[in-house]
Short mmCIF file of C-alpha atoms in Angstrom, two decimals:
data_model
loop_
_atom_site.label_atom_id
_atom_site.label_comp_id
_atom_site.label_asym_id
_atom_site.label_seq_id
_atom_site.Cartn_x
_atom_site.Cartn_y
_atom_site.Cartn_z
CA MET I 248 115.08 84.11 228.06
CA GLN I 249 116.51 88.12 229.32
CA ILE I 250 120.44 87.52 230.19
CA VAL I 251 121.07 91.23 230.84
CA ASP I 252 120.01 92.86 234.12
CA PRO I 253 116.23 93.56 233.66
CA LEU I 254 117.49 97.18 235.65
CA VAL I 255 119.26 97.78 232.76
CA SER I 256 116.65 97.10 230.22
CA ARG I 257 113.68 98.89 232.23
CA SER I 258 116.11 101.68 232.85
CA LYS I 259 116.70 101.90 228.98
CA PHE I 260 113.14 101.28 228.78
CA GLY I 261 111.81 103.83 230.68
CA GLU I 262 114.18 106.58 229.16
CA SER I 263 113.22 106.01 225.26
CA VAL I 264 109.34 105.83 226.44
CA GLU I 265 110.15 109.21 228.27
CA ARG I 266 111.67 110.89 225.00
CA PHE I 267 109.33 109.88 222.82
CA ILE I 268 106.64 111.36 225.27
CA GLN I 269 108.25 114.33 225.59
CA VAL I 270 108.31 115.29 221.52
CA GLU I 271 104.43 112.70 221.28
CA LYS I 272 102.69 115.90 219.98
CA VAL I 273 104.82 116.42 217.23
CA GLN I 274 105.25 112.71 216.30
CA ARG I 275 101.59 112.95 216.55
CA VAL I 276 101.46 115.43 214.02
CA ARG I 277 103.22 113.39 212.12
CA GLY I 278 101.05 110.04 212.73
CA ILE I 279 102.83 108.44 215.67
CA SER I 280 100.94 107.71 218.07
CA LEU I 281 101.82 105.93 221.54
CA LEU I 282 99.44 103.04 222.30
CA LYS I 283 100.30 101.48 225.00
CA ALA I 284 103.93 101.38 226.47
CA GLU I 285 104.73 98.64 229.31
CA PHE I 286 107.88 96.58 229.69
CA PRO I 287 109.22 95.43 227.89
CA ASP I 288 106.92 96.59 225.15
CA ILE I 289 106.31 99.70 223.34
CA TYR I 290 103.23 99.46 220.83
CA LEU I 291 103.44 102.98 217.82
CA GLN I 292 100.49 103.14 215.62
CA PHE I 293 102.06 104.83 212.02
CA ALA I 294 99.05 106.83 210.15
CA ALA I 295 99.35 108.86 207.69
CA PRO I 296 98.10 111.58 208.52
CA GLN I 297 98.97 113.44 204.54
CA LEU I 298 95.20 111.12 203.88
CA THR I 299 91.82 111.66 204.05
CA PRO I 300 90.97 109.90 205.22
CA PRO I 301 94.43 108.84 206.70
CA PRO I 302 95.15 105.47 206.62
CA ILE I 303 96.97 103.01 209.21
CA MET I 304 99.99 102.39 208.11
CA PHE I 305 101.59 100.22 210.51
CA THR I 306 101.31 99.04 214.86
CA ILE I 307 104.09 98.03 215.57
CA CYS I 308 105.72 96.16 218.42
CA PHE I 309 109.01 96.84 219.63
CA ASN I 310 110.12 95.10 222.34
CA PHE I 311 112.84 96.16 224.74
CA ASP I 312 114.10 92.17 225.66
CA ASN I 313 118.03 92.60 226.78
CA TYR I 314 118.53 95.55 225.28
CA ASP I 315 121.04 97.39 224.51
CA LEU I 316 122.99 94.34 224.70
CA GLU I 317 120.70 93.15 221.71
CA PRO I 318 118.81 95.55 219.85
CA ILE I 319 115.19 96.26 220.19
CA SER I 320 112.93 94.13 217.64
CA VAL I 321 110.50 95.37 215.58
CA ARG I 322 107.42 93.29 215.13
CA PHE I 323 104.04 94.58 212.88
CA VAL I 324 100.93 93.98 214.97
CA HIS I 325 96.87 94.22 214.58
CA PRO I 326 96.10 97.99 214.81
CA PHE I 327 93.57 96.98 216.90
CA THR I 328 94.24 93.68 218.69
CA LEU I 329 97.49 94.16 219.09
CA GLN I 330 98.79 90.60 217.52
CA PRO I 331 101.72 89.83 215.61
CA LEU I 332 100.56 89.90 211.65
CA PRO I 333 101.43 87.00 209.52
CA GLN I 334 102.19 89.98 206.94
CA SER I 335 102.60 93.28 206.58
CA PRO I 336 99.72 95.35 205.14
CA PHE I 337 101.81 97.48 202.86
CA GLY I 338 105.81 98.40 202.01
CA MET I 339 108.52 100.51 203.44
CA VAL I 340 110.56 101.15 200.30
CA ARG I 341 113.32 103.07 199.56
CA ALA I 342 114.35 104.73 196.38
CA VAL I 343 117.97 103.24 194.92
CA ALA I 344 119.75 104.07 192.15
CA ASN I 345 120.63 101.15 189.94
CA ALA I 346 123.94 100.39 187.69
CA PHE I 347 121.94 102.23 185.05
CA GLY I 348 121.46 105.09 187.01
CA VAL I 349 118.13 104.78 186.84
CA LYS I 350 115.99 104.88 190.58
CA GLU I 351 114.67 101.23 191.66
CA MET I 352 112.07 100.27 195.21
CA MET I 353 113.63 98.10 197.71
CA ASN I 354 111.16 96.86 200.15
CA LEU I 355 112.64 97.07 203.64
CA ILE I 356 110.66 94.91 204.99
CA GLN I 357 111.87 91.10 204.69
CA GLN I 358 110.07 88.12 205.20
CA ASP I 359 111.75 84.62 204.90
CA PRO I 360 109.69 81.78 204.44
CA GLY I 361 106.58 80.96 206.87
CA GLY I 362 108.74 83.40 209.06
CA PRO I 363 107.12 86.71 210.48
CA PRO I 364 107.85 90.10 208.58
CA PHE I 365 110.84 92.18 209.75
CA LEU I 366 112.14 95.35 209.31
CA CYS I 367 115.27 94.91 207.65
CA ILE I 368 118.00 97.40 208.44
CA PRO I 369 121.14 97.82 211.03
CA GLY I 370 119.63 98.62 214.37
CA THR I 371 116.96 95.99 214.48
CA ARG I 372 117.09 92.85 216.33
CA GLU I 373 115.46 90.56 213.38
CA TYR I 374 118.44 92.25 211.15
CA HIS I 375 121.25 91.34 213.11
CA ARG I 376 120.08 87.87 214.10
CA HIS I 377 119.84 86.27 210.08
CA PRO I 378 121.82 84.68 209.28
CA ALA I 379 122.77 87.08 205.92
CA HIS I 380 123.57 89.81 208.76
CA THR I 381 125.90 87.90 210.97
CA GLY I 382 128.73 89.72 209.63
CA ASP I 383 127.43 93.19 210.85
CA ASP I 384 127.01 92.54 214.11
CA TRP I 385 124.34 94.84 216.37
CA LEU I 386 127.78 96.31 218.65
CA LEU I 387 128.94 97.97 215.54
CA HIS I 388 126.61 100.08 215.69
CA ARG I 389 125.73 100.48 219.14
CA ASN I 390 125.83 103.99 220.06
CA LYS I 391 126.94 105.08 216.88
CA GLY I 392 124.72 108.65 216.56
CA GLY I 393 121.62 106.85 218.37
CA GLU I 394 121.89 104.19 215.57
CA GLY I 395 119.12 101.51 217.31
CA THR I 396 117.55 103.07 219.64
CA LEU I 397 113.72 104.39 219.42
CA GLY I 398 113.83 107.18 218.12
CA PHE I 399 116.02 106.01 215.57
CA LEU I 400 113.72 103.51 214.30
CA VAL I 401 110.44 105.32 214.44
CA ASP I 402 112.56 108.12 212.27
CA LYS I 403 113.27 105.93 209.42
CA ILE I 404 109.64 104.09 210.21
CA TYR I 405 108.43 107.15 209.26
CA GLU I 406 110.71 108.44 206.63
CA PHE I 407 110.11 104.99 204.45
CA GLY I 408 106.54 104.12 205.79
CA VAL I 409 104.78 106.72 205.52
CA SER I 410 106.21 110.21 204.17
CA ALA I 411 105.82 109.14 200.58
CA VAL I 412 102.48 108.03 200.73
CA ALA I 413 100.15 110.34 198.12
CA GLY I 414 97.39 109.03 197.99
CA TYR I 415 94.89 106.04 197.67
CA GLN I 416 95.36 103.72 194.60
CA VAL I 417 92.20 101.81 193.68
CA THR I 418 91.69 99.25 191.22
CA ILE I 419 87.89 98.63 189.94
CA GLN I 420 86.66 96.20 187.59
CA ALA I 421 83.71 97.45 185.97
CA GLN I 422 81.01 95.12 184.70
CA ILE I 423 78.22 96.57 182.83
CA PRO I 424 75.53 94.31 182.32
CA ALA I 425 73.27 96.24 179.90
CA VAL I 426 73.29 99.43 178.12
CA GLY I 427 69.61 101.33 178.40
CA ILE I 428 68.63 104.76 176.19
CA ALA I 429 67.00 107.60 178.87
CA LEU I 430 64.85 109.57 177.37
CA ASP I 431 63.15 112.99 178.00
CA ILE I 432 59.31 113.01 178.69
CA ASN I 433 59.08 116.87 177.77
CA LYS I 434 60.26 115.89 174.54
CA VAL I 435 58.50 112.65 173.34
CA PRO I 436 56.31 112.64 171.52
CA THR I 437 52.39 112.64 171.99
CA MET F 262 173.08 207.21 206.25
CA GLU F 263 169.73 208.46 208.47
CA ASN F 264 167.54 208.51 205.13
CA LYS F 265 168.74 204.61 204.57
CA GLN F 266 167.88 203.59 207.67
CA GLN F 267 164.78 205.03 208.05
CA GLU F 268 163.75 203.32 204.78
CA ASN F 269 164.69 200.10 206.67
CA GLU F 270 162.62 200.81 210.28
CA GLY F 271 159.25 201.80 207.30
CA GLY F 272 160.10 197.89 205.64
CA PHE F 273 159.98 196.87 208.69
CA ASN F 274 157.15 197.75 210.31
CA GLN F 275 154.75 196.99 207.16
CA GLU F 276 156.12 193.80 206.72
CA LEU F 277 155.60 193.10 211.15
CA SER F 278 152.19 194.46 210.35
CA GLU F 279 151.41 192.31 207.46
CA LEU F 280 153.25 189.24 209.70
CA LYS F 281 150.35 190.46 212.36
CA LYS F 282 147.33 190.34 210.07
CA GLU F 283 148.03 187.43 209.07
CA ILE F 284 148.38 185.83 212.29
CA GLU F 285 145.40 187.25 212.57
CA LEU F 286 143.48 185.76 209.97
CA GLU F 287 145.02 182.47 210.92
CA LYS F 288 143.00 182.54 213.91
CA GLN F 289 140.44 182.93 212.54
CA ARG F 290 140.20 180.57 210.64
CA LEU F 291 140.97 178.30 212.92
CA GLN F 292 138.64 179.45 215.46
CA HIS F 293 136.42 178.89 211.81
CA ILE F 294 137.34 175.26 212.25
CA GLU F 295 137.43 175.22 216.19
CA GLU F 296 133.78 175.65 215.45
CA GLU F 297 132.73 173.50 212.48
CA GLU F 298 134.51 170.93 214.79
CA MET F 299 132.38 171.40 217.99
CA LEU F 300 128.96 171.24 215.83
CA GLU F 301 130.23 167.96 214.24
CA LYS F 302 131.41 166.65 217.44
CA GLN F 303 127.43 167.56 218.50
CA GLU F 304 126.09 165.86 215.21
CA ILE F 305 127.88 162.76 216.51
CA GLN F 306 126.78 162.89 219.75
CA ARG F 307 122.95 163.55 218.71
CA LEU F 308 122.64 160.24 216.13
CA ASP F 309 125.11 158.23 218.42
CA GLU F 310 121.68 159.27 221.02
CA ARG F 311 119.42 158.68 217.99
CA VAL F 312 120.81 155.01 217.34
CA GLN F 313 120.61 153.96 221.19
CA LYS F 314 117.26 155.48 221.38
CA LEU F 315 115.89 153.82 218.23
CA GLU F 316 117.90 150.38 219.68
CA HIS F 317 116.33 150.54 222.62
CA GLU F 318 112.98 151.03 221.31
CA HIS F 319 113.56 148.20 218.71
CA PRO F 320 115.89 145.25 219.48
CA ARG F 321 117.36 144.15 216.96
CA GLU F 322 117.01 140.54 217.52
CA LYS F 323 120.47 138.55 216.43
CA GLU F 324 119.14 134.66 218.02
CA VAL F 325 116.77 131.94 217.32
CA LYS F 326 115.97 129.63 219.92
CA LEU F 327 115.87 125.84 217.60
CA ILE F 328 114.53 122.69 218.70
CA PHE F 329 116.41 119.89 216.75
CA ILE F 330 114.80 116.66 217.27
CA VAL F 331 117.68 114.47 217.28
CA ASN F 332 116.47 110.76 217.06
CA THR F 333 113.63 111.84 218.74
CA GLN F 334 115.22 113.39 222.03
CA PRO F 335 114.06 116.96 222.11
CA VAL F 336 117.46 119.65 222.15
CA GLU F 337 117.10 123.07 222.17
CA ILE F 338 119.42 126.03 220.59
CA GLU F 339 119.95 129.59 220.68
CA ALA F 340 121.05 129.42 217.18
CA HIS F 341 122.63 132.61 215.74
CA PHE F 342 121.47 134.65 212.87
CA ASP F 343 125.01 134.85 211.37
CA TRP F 344 126.15 130.66 211.34
CA LYS F 345 125.43 128.36 208.80
CA LEU F 346 122.78 125.61 209.66
CA GLU F 347 125.82 123.03 210.49
CA GLU F 348 127.07 125.07 213.37
CA ALA F 349 123.60 124.26 215.39
CA VAL F 350 123.06 120.94 213.84
CA LYS F 351 126.42 120.49 215.65
CA LEU F 352 125.76 121.38 218.12
CA ALA F 353 122.60 120.20 219.15
CA LEU F 354 124.58 116.49 217.92
CA LYS F 355 127.09 117.09 220.60
CA LYS F 356 124.46 118.41 223.77
CA SER F 357 122.44 114.76 222.28
CA GLY F 358 125.44 112.80 223.03
CA ASN F 359 125.04 111.67 218.93
CA ASP F 360 128.60 113.64 217.83
CA ASN F 361 130.43 110.56 217.50
CA ARG F 362 129.70 110.35 213.74
CA PRO F 363 130.68 112.65 211.08
CA ILE F 364 127.78 115.77 210.02
CA GLY F 365 127.42 114.55 206.58
CA ASP F 366 125.48 111.75 208.34
CA TRP F 367 123.46 113.28 209.31
CA THR F 368 119.64 114.33 207.30
CA VAL F 369 118.07 117.70 208.49
CA LYS F 370 114.85 118.19 208.20
CA ARG F 371 112.09 120.74 208.01
CA GLY F 372 108.46 119.29 207.94
CA ASP F 373 109.57 116.44 205.16
CA THR F 374 111.61 119.13 203.16
CA VAL F 375 115.51 118.69 203.51
CA LEU F 376 117.62 121.59 204.72
CA ASP F 377 121.02 122.76 203.57
CA LEU F 378 123.76 122.43 206.17
CA ALA F 379 125.50 124.89 204.39
CA THR F 380 123.03 127.83 204.31
CA ARG F 381 122.91 130.66 207.14
CA ILE F 382 120.46 130.52 209.50
CA ARG F 383 118.62 133.49 209.05
CA ASP F 384 117.74 133.23 205.13
CA TYR F 385 115.46 130.06 206.32
CA HIS F 386 113.93 132.47 208.08
CA PHE F 387 112.98 130.22 210.95
CA LYS F 388 110.04 130.92 213.86
CA GLU F 389 110.91 131.37 217.08
CA CYS F 390 110.87 127.87 218.71
CA GLU F 391 110.66 125.40 214.68
CA GLU F 392 111.21 122.08 215.28
CA LEU F 393 113.85 120.83 212.91
CA TYR F 394 114.04 116.80 212.68
CA VAL F 395 117.80 115.56 212.55
CA SER F 396 117.77 112.31 211.60
CA LEU F 397 120.65 109.81 211.05
CA ASP F 398 121.10 108.69 207.26
CA ALA F 399 122.64 105.08 208.46
CA GLY F 400 121.74 102.37 205.51
CA HIS F 401 121.62 104.58 202.70
CA GLY F 402 124.28 103.52 200.04
CA GLY F 403 125.33 100.08 198.70
CA ASP F 404 124.86 98.63 202.05
CA LEU F 405 121.17 98.62 202.14
CA VAL F 406 120.37 97.27 199.13
CA LYS F 407 122.94 94.05 199.11
CA ASN F 408 121.59 93.75 202.73
CA SER F 409 118.33 93.60 201.44
CA LEU F 410 118.70 91.33 198.03
CA LEU F 411 120.73 88.90 201.11
CA CYS F 412 117.11 89.40 203.34
CA ARG F 413 115.26 87.76 199.75
#
């Protein structure tokens, strides 16, 4: 439900889209393309151009309802139908040193049982609405160095979801039904 | 008595002529110094003209235009070669209205390479209008780990 004056959210939505379009060429080089922008949703696609062929890592719907009284919602959608996905296709990880100084990978995409996957970082609506984060209100982050803006979220998704992608990982399970012997016809005695 | 007076006059004249010679020599030396000074001035003037001509023909570049992309917002900064990168970033953050967080909360990247804020602009050999990404290090440290665990 829209409780903020729609003009405010629309204006902020327009500003965000305009800013993205200003650097669209640069973003495309990083594999980020704008698919659709129609208030209140912006659909962006994140590919990994460092691989050949480049995979589509994420397609994300950024929802601006009640922005910026409420933060932007970040939802993973299908790259072609734009329908919400029940699971994120890939993880979004950051390396964190544990108590022993060993690097561990933490997945930033979280999911409650039966709920949709969401990006668990301050600045997303899903994070601030989550019961575990009631003590970390959105208004403590709003207007602090652009935290929670579309640009910030795009940067974080690229940083944790795309920049570290280094190659395809393929698991092959081979089954050999029989092993024959190859003969050289020229060496076969007459 | 007269002889003694004549002897005195003779000595005086000799001393006078020696002094006159000395003055003449001093004058010549002074003239020589003045001529040398004049030559040096001319040489300095010639070198100055040469420097001006060279600077005109090959102007020295002192600034480079950089485009900082702060949270996807492009900000143009004319950065002086002698500046530390930090100074240019601070300016970009101020221009984009994002100067309400300490500089240590930001990371600057050239492509995927993190740049050192204490390094001088000159040392990075940036191209004109090179694009640099400035992103907020929000969530780094321990908070995000704790929060991620809570989400599970």
